[in-house]
Amino acid sequence: MKYISTRTPNSEKQTSAYVIKRGLAPDGGLYVPETLPSLTQKDIESLVDMSYTERATYILSLFLTDYSEEELKNAAEAAYSVEKFGGPAAPIAKVGDDYFLELWHGPTSAFKDMALQIMPRLLSLSLGKTGEEKDAYILVATSGDTGKAALEGYCDVDRVRIQVFYPVNGVSNIQKKQMASQKGNNVEVVSINGNFDDAQSGVKKIFADENAKKMLADKGYFFSSANSINWGRLAPQIVYYVSAYCDLVNEGEIKYGDLLDVTVPTGNFGNILAAYIAKKMGIPLGKLVCASNRNDILTDFINDGVYDRRREFFTTVSPSMDILISSNLERLLYFTVGAEKTRECMEKLVNEGIYTLDDETMDIIRKDFAGFACSEEDTAKTIKDLFTECGYLCDTHTAVAASAAKRYKSENGNKMLVVSTASPYKFAPAVLSALGVDVPDDDFDALDKLFETTKVAVPSNLADLRNAEVRFTKTVEPSEMINSL
Ligand SMILES: *Cc1c(COP(=O)(O)O)cnc(C)c1O
């Protein structure tokens, strides 16, 4: 399996190890597999009997063909161990008539762990496979959850340094503390005066800066990324859609061939793109419902065919979805209209802040996708309703998806998989407020209060955070990011 860029027709073909090491393609595009592997009914039925790590090994081996089965198996076993996840890596909760795929049982209580527990191992292996002599310098722009998950995944990994930038007022206090207290000798955390898009643009600028590249090379490093633009992030996310379908078949909730609709709380479009790829590979998924918060640029795009970032940016109770540039949408464009048109759209987005697709293209996209936006009030009401009516406690991001899932009524009577992306404790103040409980000033008191109110167990990584020592306190302007390397 070889990889090509989303922006140049007939671009140079690269191995998976190379693209994982490299992150962005040289033309600024994202790497995509040349063709998608397909799964037959027989393949899927054999996956039904496997464990999560066996499924991961199998699916990853279709995409990462220059890694040995043994390497992938070892990486998957280390990444998704019971020690790290406290049980199955991606359990499903039945809530009313719907299924909630809980992707937050990893070490940082958010779904980014699903990719970032395994990607560092793949990157480490890639350095040897590509004969790389320099070490990797990972730059991450985060809206909160990626940063901590990347820090945790890369912490003290051989031949890697990691530096994380987060918007100073764009993440919760708990997320801040998680990052600021990160252990490890190869980590650096800096906050910036700006929003997530400023952080992301800043990182992209550094990646493109020849002087920065040279300065780093002199120190023995090359730039790499852990953002969801890296194929090494995306490939492991395909696994849990395959796995969820297999689990539901295995438990007799659906029969093989029944279409399963999926609703994904979406920001950068990485998670939902993984669902799309699983569907294109042959997993019988129905509609992919793209759920947005008040930053509803994707909903507008799916409904109108216009991607217009020239709009107000809102800070919401689901900060990991506060995004105006959904980078991974570029991969969907590539799969739908090809490289030439994708490059045109991306250039328009940079130069004019807007691009438009024709009706024919949008009809193709709307066969697979529907878009719904959820207001702050809807988010809170959904948390409260799910808890009081079904006894199920969910976080703010998951609530956005649950609300969208409810509004999208499948005409075909398909079952619905709602993707649950964070522990409710990661956003305890907003969850408490949604439940109508007074919110304590201190975030950590809020954790305790949420436990008293709901009796749902607190993940230990969050319970231990209160007394963790803060190691990183620096804040810089976006224009100064480059000087903090
Ligand atoms: C990152 C994140 C999302 C958005 O996922 P994308 O892949 O960026 O679309 C949703 N919920 C949570 C909790 C997240 O951390």
Coordinates of C-alpha atoms and ligand atoms in Angstrom, one line a residue:
M1 CA 0.0 0.0 0.0
K2 CA 1.4 3.4 -1.0
Y3 CA 0.4 6.9 -0.1
I4 CA -0.1 10.0 -2.2
S5 CA -0.9 13.7 -1.5
T6 CA -4.4 15.1 -1.6
R7 CA -3.2 18.1 -3.6
T8 CA -1.1 17.0 -6.6
P9 CA -2.3 14.5 -9.2
N10 CA 0.1 11.6 -9.6
S11 CA 2.2 12.8 -6.7
E12 CA 5.2 10.7 -5.6
K13 CA 4.1 7.5 -3.9
Q14 CA 5.4 6.9 -0.4
T15 CA 5.4 4.1 2.1
S16 CA 3.3 4.2 5.3
A17 CA 6.5 4.5 7.5
Y18 CA 7.5 7.5 5.5
V19 CA 4.2 9.3 5.7
I20 CA 3.9 8.6 9.4
K21 CA 7.3 10.1 9.9
R22 CA 6.6 13.1 7.6
G23 CA 3.0 14.1 8.6
L24 CA 2.1 16.7 5.9
A25 CA 3.0 16.1 2.2
P26 CA 5.5 18.5 0.7
D27 CA 2.8 20.3 -1.3
G28 CA 0.9 21.1 1.9
G29 CA -1.6 18.3 1.2
L30 CA -2.5 15.3 3.4
Y31 CA -1.4 11.8 2.7
V32 CA -4.0 9.3 1.6
P33 CA -3.8 5.6 0.6
E34 CA -3.7 5.2 -3.1
T35 CA -6.6 2.8 -2.9
L36 CA -8.7 1.6 0.0
P37 CA -8.5 -2.0 0.9
S38 CA -11.8 -3.9 1.0
L39 CA -13.3 -6.2 3.5
T40 CA -15.5 -9.1 2.3
Q41 CA -18.3 -10.6 4.4
K42 CA -15.9 -13.5 5.2
D43 CA -13.3 -11.1 6.4
I44 CA -15.7 -9.3 8.6
E45 CA -17.2 -12.5 10.0
S46 CA -13.7 -13.7 11.0
L47 CA -13.1 -10.3 12.7
V48 CA -16.2 -10.8 14.8
D49 CA -14.5 -13.5 16.8
M50 CA -11.4 -11.5 17.5
S51 CA -10.3 -9.3 20.4
Y52 CA -9.8 -5.6 19.9
T53 CA -6.0 -5.9 19.6
E54 CA -6.4 -8.7 17.0
R55 CA -8.8 -6.6 15.0
A56 CA -6.4 -3.6 15.2
T57 CA -3.5 -5.8 14.0
Y58 CA -5.5 -7.0 11.1
I59 CA -6.9 -3.7 10.0
L60 CA -3.6 -1.8 10.4
S61 CA -1.8 -4.6 8.4
L62 CA -4.0 -3.7 5.4
F63 CA -2.8 -0.1 5.5
L64 CA 0.7 -0.3 7.0
T65 CA 2.1 -2.9 4.7
D66 CA 5.7 -2.0 5.4
Y67 CA 5.3 -2.9 9.1
S68 CA 5.5 -6.6 10.0
E69 CA 2.5 -8.4 11.5
E70 CA 4.7 -8.9 14.6
E71 CA 5.4 -5.2 14.9
L72 CA 1.8 -4.3 14.6
K73 CA 0.7 -6.9 17.0
N74 CA 3.2 -5.8 19.6
A75 CA 2.3 -2.2 19.1
A76 CA -1.5 -2.9 19.4
E77 CA -1.0 -5.1 22.5
A78 CA 1.1 -2.4 24.3
A79 CA -1.3 0.4 23.3
Y80 CA -4.7 -1.2 24.1
S81 CA -3.7 -3.2 27.2
V82 CA -6.1 -3.7 30.1
E83 CA -3.6 -2.0 32.2
K84 CA -4.0 1.2 30.1
F85 CA -7.7 1.0 29.4
G86 CA -9.0 -0.8 32.5
G87 CA -10.9 -3.3 30.4
P88 CA -12.0 -3.5 26.7
A89 CA -10.5 -0.6 24.7
A90 CA -13.8 0.5 23.1
P91 CA -16.8 -0.8 25.0
I92 CA -20.4 -0.1 23.9
A93 CA -23.1 1.0 26.3
K94 CA -26.7 0.5 25.3
V95 CA -28.7 3.6 26.1
G96 CA -32.4 3.5 25.2
D97 CA -32.5 2.2 21.6
D98 CA -29.0 3.6 20.8
Y99 CA -25.5 2.4 21.3
F100 CA -22.8 4.6 22.7
L101 CA -19.3 3.7 21.7
E102 CA -17.1 4.8 24.6
L103 CA -13.7 5.8 23.3
W104 CA -12.5 7.4 26.5
H105 CA -11.3 4.6 28.7
G106 CA -7.6 5.3 28.0
P107 CA -5.0 7.1 30.1
T108 CA -6.3 10.7 29.5
S109 CA -10.0 10.0 29.4
A110 CA -10.6 11.2 25.9
F111 CA -10.9 9.4 22.5
K112 CA -7.6 10.8 21.3
D113 CA -5.9 8.0 23.3
M114 CA -7.3 5.5 20.8
A115 CA -4.8 6.8 18.2
L116 CA -2.1 8.4 20.4
Q117 CA -1.4 5.3 22.4
I118 CA -0.3 3.5 19.3
M119 CA 1.0 6.2 16.9
P120 CA 4.2 6.9 18.9
R121 CA 5.2 3.3 18.6
L122 CA 4.5 3.4 14.8
L123 CA 6.6 6.6 14.5
S124 CA 9.5 5.1 16.5
L125 CA 9.5 2.1 14.2
S126 CA 9.3 4.4 11.1
L127 CA 12.6 6.1 12.0
G128 CA 14.4 2.8 11.6
K129 CA 12.4 1.7 8.5
T130 CA 13.2 4.9 6.6
G131 CA 16.9 5.1 7.7
E132 CA 16.3 8.4 9.5
E133 CA 19.4 9.7 11.4
K134 CA 17.7 12.7 13.0
D135 CA 15.3 12.4 15.9
A136 CA 11.7 13.6 15.6
Y137 CA 10.5 16.9 16.9
I138 CA 6.7 16.7 17.2
L139 CA 4.7 19.9 17.2
V140 CA 1.1 19.7 18.3
A141 CA -1.6 22.4 18.2
T142 CA -4.4 21.3 20.5
S143 CA -7.9 22.3 21.5
G144 CA -7.3 20.4 24.7
D145 CA -7.6 16.7 24.4
T146 CA -5.0 16.0 21.7
G147 CA -2.3 17.8 23.6
K148 CA -2.5 15.7 26.7
A149 CA -3.1 12.5 24.8
A150 CA 0.0 13.2 22.7
L151 CA 2.1 14.1 25.7
E152 CA 1.1 10.9 27.4
G153 CA 1.7 8.8 24.3
Y154 CA 5.1 10.3 23.4
C155 CA 6.4 10.8 27.0
D156 CA 9.9 9.4 27.2
V157 CA 9.6 7.6 23.8
D158 CA 13.1 7.1 22.4
R159 CA 14.3 9.6 19.7
V160 CA 11.3 11.9 20.0
R161 CA 10.7 15.3 21.5
I162 CA 7.2 16.8 21.7
Q163 CA 6.1 20.4 22.1
V164 CA 2.4 21.2 22.6
F165 CA 0.7 24.6 22.0
Y166 CA -2.8 25.2 23.4
P167 CA -5.1 28.3 23.4
V168 CA -4.8 29.8 26.8
N169 CA -8.6 30.4 27.2
G170 CA -9.8 27.6 24.9
V171 CA -9.4 24.6 27.2
S172 CA -10.9 23.6 30.6
N173 CA -8.9 24.1 33.8
I174 CA -8.7 20.3 34.1
Q175 CA -7.2 20.0 30.6
K176 CA -4.8 22.8 31.4
K177 CA -3.6 21.0 34.6
Q178 CA -3.4 17.7 32.7
M179 CA -0.9 19.3 30.3
A180 CA 0.9 21.6 32.6
S181 CA 1.7 18.7 35.0
Q182 CA 3.0 16.4 32.3
K183 CA 5.9 14.2 33.3
G184 CA 8.8 13.2 31.0
N185 CA 12.2 14.5 29.9
N186 CA 11.2 15.1 26.2
V187 CA 8.1 17.3 26.7
E188 CA 7.4 21.0 26.5
V189 CA 4.0 22.7 26.9
V190 CA 3.3 26.4 25.9
S191 CA 0.0 28.2 25.9
I192 CA -0.8 30.9 23.3
N193 CA -2.8 34.1 23.4
G194 CA -5.3 33.1 20.7
N195 CA -7.8 30.4 19.8
F196 CA -7.2 26.9 18.4
D197 CA -7.1 28.0 14.8
D198 CA -4.3 30.5 15.7
A199 CA -2.4 27.6 17.4
Q200 CA -2.9 25.4 14.4
S201 CA -2.0 28.1 11.8
G202 CA 1.1 28.9 13.9
V203 CA 2.2 25.2 13.9
K204 CA 1.6 25.0 10.1
K205 CA 3.7 28.2 9.7
I206 CA 6.6 26.7 11.6
F207 CA 6.4 23.5 9.6
A208 CA 6.8 25.6 6.4
D209 CA 9.6 27.9 7.8
E210 CA 13.0 27.0 6.2
N211 CA 15.0 28.8 8.9
A212 CA 13.2 26.9 11.7
K213 CA 13.8 23.6 9.8
K214 CA 17.5 24.4 9.5
M215 CA 17.9 25.5 13.2
L216 CA 16.3 22.2 14.2
A217 CA 18.4 20.2 11.8
D218 CA 21.5 21.7 13.4
K219 CA 20.4 20.3 16.7
G220 CA 19.7 16.9 15.2
Y221 CA 16.0 17.0 14.8
F222 CA 13.4 17.1 12.0
F223 CA 9.8 18.3 12.4
S224 CA 6.9 15.9 12.6
S225 CA 3.3 16.2 13.7
A226 CA 0.9 14.3 15.9
N227 CA -2.2 16.2 14.8
S228 CA -5.0 14.3 13.1
I229 CA -3.6 15.3 9.7
N230 CA -1.0 12.5 10.2
W231 CA -2.0 9.2 8.7
G232 CA -0.7 7.5 11.8
R233 CA -3.5 9.1 13.7
L234 CA -6.2 8.2 11.3
A235 CA -5.5 4.6 10.6
P236 CA -6.0 3.4 14.2
Q237 CA -9.3 5.3 14.3
I238 CA -10.7 3.1 11.5
V239 CA -10.3 0.1 13.8
Y240 CA -12.9 1.1 16.3
Y241 CA -15.6 1.4 13.7
V242 CA -14.9 -2.0 12.4
S243 CA -14.7 -3.3 16.0
A244 CA -18.0 -1.7 17.0
Y245 CA -19.8 -3.3 14.1
C246 CA -18.3 -6.7 14.9
D247 CA -19.1 -6.3 18.6
L248 CA -22.8 -5.6 17.8
V249 CA -23.0 -8.6 15.5
N250 CA -21.2 -10.7 18.1
E251 CA -23.7 -9.7 20.8
G252 CA -26.7 -10.3 18.5
E253 CA -27.8 -6.6 18.5
I254 CA -27.5 -6.6 14.7
K255 CA -27.1 -9.2 12.0
Y256 CA -24.3 -9.0 9.5
G257 CA -25.4 -6.8 6.7
D258 CA -27.7 -4.6 8.8
L259 CA -26.8 -0.9 8.2
L260 CA -25.6 0.9 11.3
D261 CA -25.9 4.7 11.3
V262 CA -23.1 6.5 13.1
T263 CA -23.2 10.0 14.8
V264 CA -19.8 11.6 15.5
P265 CA -19.2 14.8 17.5
T266 CA -16.9 16.5 15.0
G267 CA -14.2 19.2 15.0
N268 CA -11.2 18.5 12.8
F269 CA -13.2 15.9 10.8
G270 CA -10.7 13.1 11.7
N271 CA -12.9 10.8 13.7
I272 CA -15.8 10.9 11.2
L273 CA -13.5 10.5 8.3
A274 CA -12.3 7.2 9.9
A275 CA -15.9 6.1 9.9
Y276 CA -16.2 7.0 6.2
I277 CA -13.1 4.9 5.4
A278 CA -14.5 2.0 7.4
K279 CA -17.7 2.3 5.3
K280 CA -15.9 2.5 2.0
M281 CA -13.9 -0.6 3.0
G282 CA -17.1 -2.5 3.3
I283 CA -18.4 -2.2 6.9
P284 CA -22.1 -1.9 6.5
L285 CA -22.5 1.6 7.9
G286 CA -25.5 3.7 6.9
K287 CA -25.6 7.5 7.3
L288 CA -22.6 9.3 9.0
V289 CA -24.1 12.1 11.0
C290 CA -21.7 14.9 11.5
A291 CA -22.5 16.7 14.8
S292 CA -21.3 20.2 15.3
N293 CA -21.6 22.6 18.3
R294 CA -22.3 26.3 17.8
N295 CA -19.3 26.4 15.5
D296 CA -21.5 25.0 12.8
I297 CA -19.3 25.4 9.7
L298 CA -19.5 21.7 8.8
T299 CA -23.3 21.6 9.1
D300 CA -23.6 24.5 6.7
F301 CA -21.1 22.9 4.4
I302 CA -23.0 19.6 4.2
N303 CA -26.3 21.4 3.8
D304 CA -25.3 24.1 1.4
G305 CA -22.0 23.0 -0.2
V306 CA -20.3 26.2 0.9
Y307 CA -17.4 26.1 3.3
D308 CA -17.2 29.6 4.7
R309 CA -14.8 30.3 7.5
R310 CA -15.4 34.0 7.5
R311 CA -17.7 33.8 10.5
E312 CA -17.6 34.4 14.2
F313 CA -15.7 31.9 16.3
F314 CA -17.5 30.8 19.5
T315 CA -16.0 29.3 22.7
T316 CA -18.4 26.6 23.8
V317 CA -18.8 23.9 26.5
S318 CA -17.4 21.4 24.0
P319 CA -14.1 23.1 23.3
S320 CA -12.5 20.2 21.4
M321 CA -15.0 21.0 18.7
D322 CA -14.4 24.7 18.6
I323 CA -12.8 24.7 15.2
L324 CA -13.3 26.7 12.0
I325 CA -10.9 24.8 9.8
S326 CA -11.6 21.1 9.8
S327 CA -8.3 19.9 8.3
N328 CA -9.4 16.3 7.6
L329 CA -12.2 17.4 5.4
E330 CA -9.5 17.8 2.8
R331 CA -9.3 14.0 2.6
L332 CA -13.0 13.7 2.0
L333 CA -12.7 16.2 -0.8
Y334 CA -9.8 14.2 -2.3
F335 CA -11.9 11.0 -2.2
T336 CA -14.8 12.8 -3.8
V337 CA -13.4 15.2 -6.4
G338 CA -9.7 14.3 -6.7
A339 CA -6.4 16.1 -6.2
E340 CA -6.7 19.0 -8.7
K341 CA -10.1 20.2 -7.4
T342 CA -9.0 19.7 -3.8
R343 CA -5.9 21.9 -4.3
E344 CA -8.2 24.6 -5.8
C345 CA -10.5 24.5 -2.8
M346 CA -7.7 24.6 -0.3
E347 CA -6.1 27.6 -2.1
K348 CA -9.5 29.4 -2.1
L349 CA -9.8 28.6 1.6
V350 CA -6.5 30.2 2.4
N351 CA -6.9 33.2 0.0
E352 CA -10.6 34.0 0.3
G353 CA -11.7 32.0 3.3
I354 CA -14.4 30.3 1.4
Y355 CA -15.0 27.6 -1.3
T356 CA -18.1 26.1 -2.9
L357 CA -18.8 22.7 -4.3
D358 CA -21.4 22.0 -7.0
D359 CA -24.7 20.3 -6.4
E360 CA -23.6 17.1 -8.1
T361 CA -20.6 16.7 -5.8
M362 CA -22.7 17.6 -2.7
D363 CA -25.3 15.0 -3.7
I364 CA -22.5 12.4 -3.5
I365 CA -21.3 13.7 -0.1
R366 CA -24.9 13.8 1.2
K367 CA -25.3 10.1 0.3
D368 CA -22.9 9.4 3.1
F369 CA -23.2 12.4 5.4
A370 CA -25.8 14.4 7.2
G371 CA -25.0 17.5 9.3
F372 CA -26.6 18.8 12.5
A373 CA -25.6 21.6 14.8
C374 CA -26.3 21.7 18.5
S375 CA -26.8 24.9 20.6
E376 CA -25.3 25.3 24.0
E377 CA -28.9 24.9 25.5
D378 CA -29.5 21.7 23.5
T379 CA -26.2 20.3 24.7
A380 CA -27.1 20.9 28.4
K381 CA -30.6 19.6 27.9
T382 CA -29.3 16.4 26.3
I383 CA -27.0 15.7 29.2
K384 CA -29.8 16.2 31.7
D385 CA -32.3 14.1 29.7
L386 CA -30.0 11.2 29.2
F387 CA -29.1 11.1 32.8
T388 CA -32.6 11.5 34.2
E389 CA -34.4 9.3 31.6
C390 CA -31.7 6.6 30.9
G391 CA -29.3 6.9 33.9
Y392 CA -26.5 7.6 31.4
L393 CA -24.0 10.3 32.2
C394 CA -22.2 11.8 29.2
D395 CA -19.8 14.6 28.5
T396 CA -20.6 17.8 26.5
H397 CA -19.1 16.6 23.2
T398 CA -21.0 13.3 23.4
A399 CA -24.1 15.3 24.2
V400 CA -23.7 17.2 20.9
A401 CA -23.7 13.9 19.1
A402 CA -26.6 12.5 21.1
S403 CA -28.7 15.5 20.2
A404 CA -27.8 15.3 16.5
A405 CA -28.5 11.6 16.5
K406 CA -32.0 12.2 18.0
R407 CA -32.8 14.8 15.3
Y408 CA -31.5 12.6 12.5
K409 CA -34.3 10.1 12.3
S410 CA -33.3 7.2 10.0
E411 CA -36.1 6.5 7.6
N412 CA -34.8 3.0 7.2
G413 CA -35.0 2.1 10.9
N414 CA -31.2 1.6 11.1
K415 CA -29.7 1.2 14.6
M416 CA -27.6 4.2 15.7
L417 CA -24.1 4.2 17.1
V418 CA -23.3 7.5 18.9
V419 CA -19.6 8.1 19.3
S420 CA -18.8 9.1 22.9
T421 CA -15.5 11.0 22.9
A422 CA -14.7 12.0 26.5
S423 CA -15.4 11.1 30.1
P424 CA -18.0 13.3 31.7
Y425 CA -15.4 14.1 34.4
K426 CA -13.1 15.8 31.9
F427 CA -15.8 18.5 31.6
A428 CA -17.2 18.3 35.1
P429 CA -18.3 21.9 35.6
A430 CA -20.3 22.1 32.4
V431 CA -21.8 18.6 33.1
L432 CA -22.8 19.7 36.6
S433 CA -24.3 22.9 35.4
A434 CA -26.3 20.9 32.8
L435 CA -27.6 18.7 35.5
G436 CA -28.9 21.8 37.3
V437 CA -26.4 21.5 40.2
D438 CA -24.5 24.5 41.6
V439 CA -20.9 24.4 40.2
P440 CA -18.1 24.8 42.8
D441 CA -15.5 27.5 41.9
D442 CA -12.7 24.9 42.0
D443 CA -12.7 22.4 39.1
F444 CA -11.5 19.7 41.3
D445 CA -14.3 20.3 43.8
A446 CA -16.5 20.0 40.7
L447 CA -15.2 16.5 40.1
D448 CA -16.1 15.5 43.7
K449 CA -19.5 17.1 43.4
L450 CA -20.2 15.3 40.1
F451 CA -19.4 12.0 41.8
E452 CA -21.6 12.8 44.8
T453 CA -24.5 13.7 42.4
T454 CA -24.2 10.8 40.0
K455 CA -22.2 8.0 41.8
V456 CA -20.5 7.4 38.4
A457 CA -16.9 6.4 39.0
V458 CA -14.2 9.1 38.6
P459 CA -11.3 7.9 36.2
S460 CA -8.2 7.6 38.3
N461 CA -6.0 9.8 36.1
L462 CA -8.4 12.7 36.8
A463 CA -8.8 12.0 40.5
D464 CA -5.0 12.1 40.9
L465 CA -4.6 15.4 39.1
R466 CA -5.5 17.7 42.0
N467 CA -2.2 17.2 43.7
A468 CA -0.1 16.9 40.6
E469 CA 2.9 19.4 40.4
V470 CA 2.7 22.1 37.7
R471 CA 5.8 22.1 35.5
F472 CA 4.9 24.4 32.6
T473 CA 3.5 28.0 32.8
K474 CA 4.7 29.9 29.7
T475 CA 2.3 31.8 27.5
V476 CA 3.3 33.5 24.2
E477 CA 1.7 35.4 21.3
P478 CA 0.9 33.3 18.2
S479 CA 3.7 35.3 16.3
E480 CA 6.2 34.2 19.0
M481 CA 5.5 30.5 18.8
I482 CA 8.5 29.9 16.6
N483 CA 10.9 31.4 19.2
S484 CA 9.8 29.0 21.9
L485 CA 11.2 25.9 20.1
Ligands
LIG1 C1 -10.9 15.9 19.3 C2 -12.3 15.7 19.9 C3 -13.4 15.7 19.1 C4 -13.4 16.0 17.7 O1 -12.8 15.0 16.9 P1 -12.3 15.3 15.4 O2 -11.5 14.1 15.0 O3 -11.4 16.5 15.6 O4 -13.4 15.6 14.6 C5 -14.6 15.5 19.8 N1 -14.7 15.2 21.1 C6 -13.6 15.2 21.9 C7 -13.8 15.0 23.3 C8 -12.4 15.4 21.3 O5 -11.3 15.4 22.1

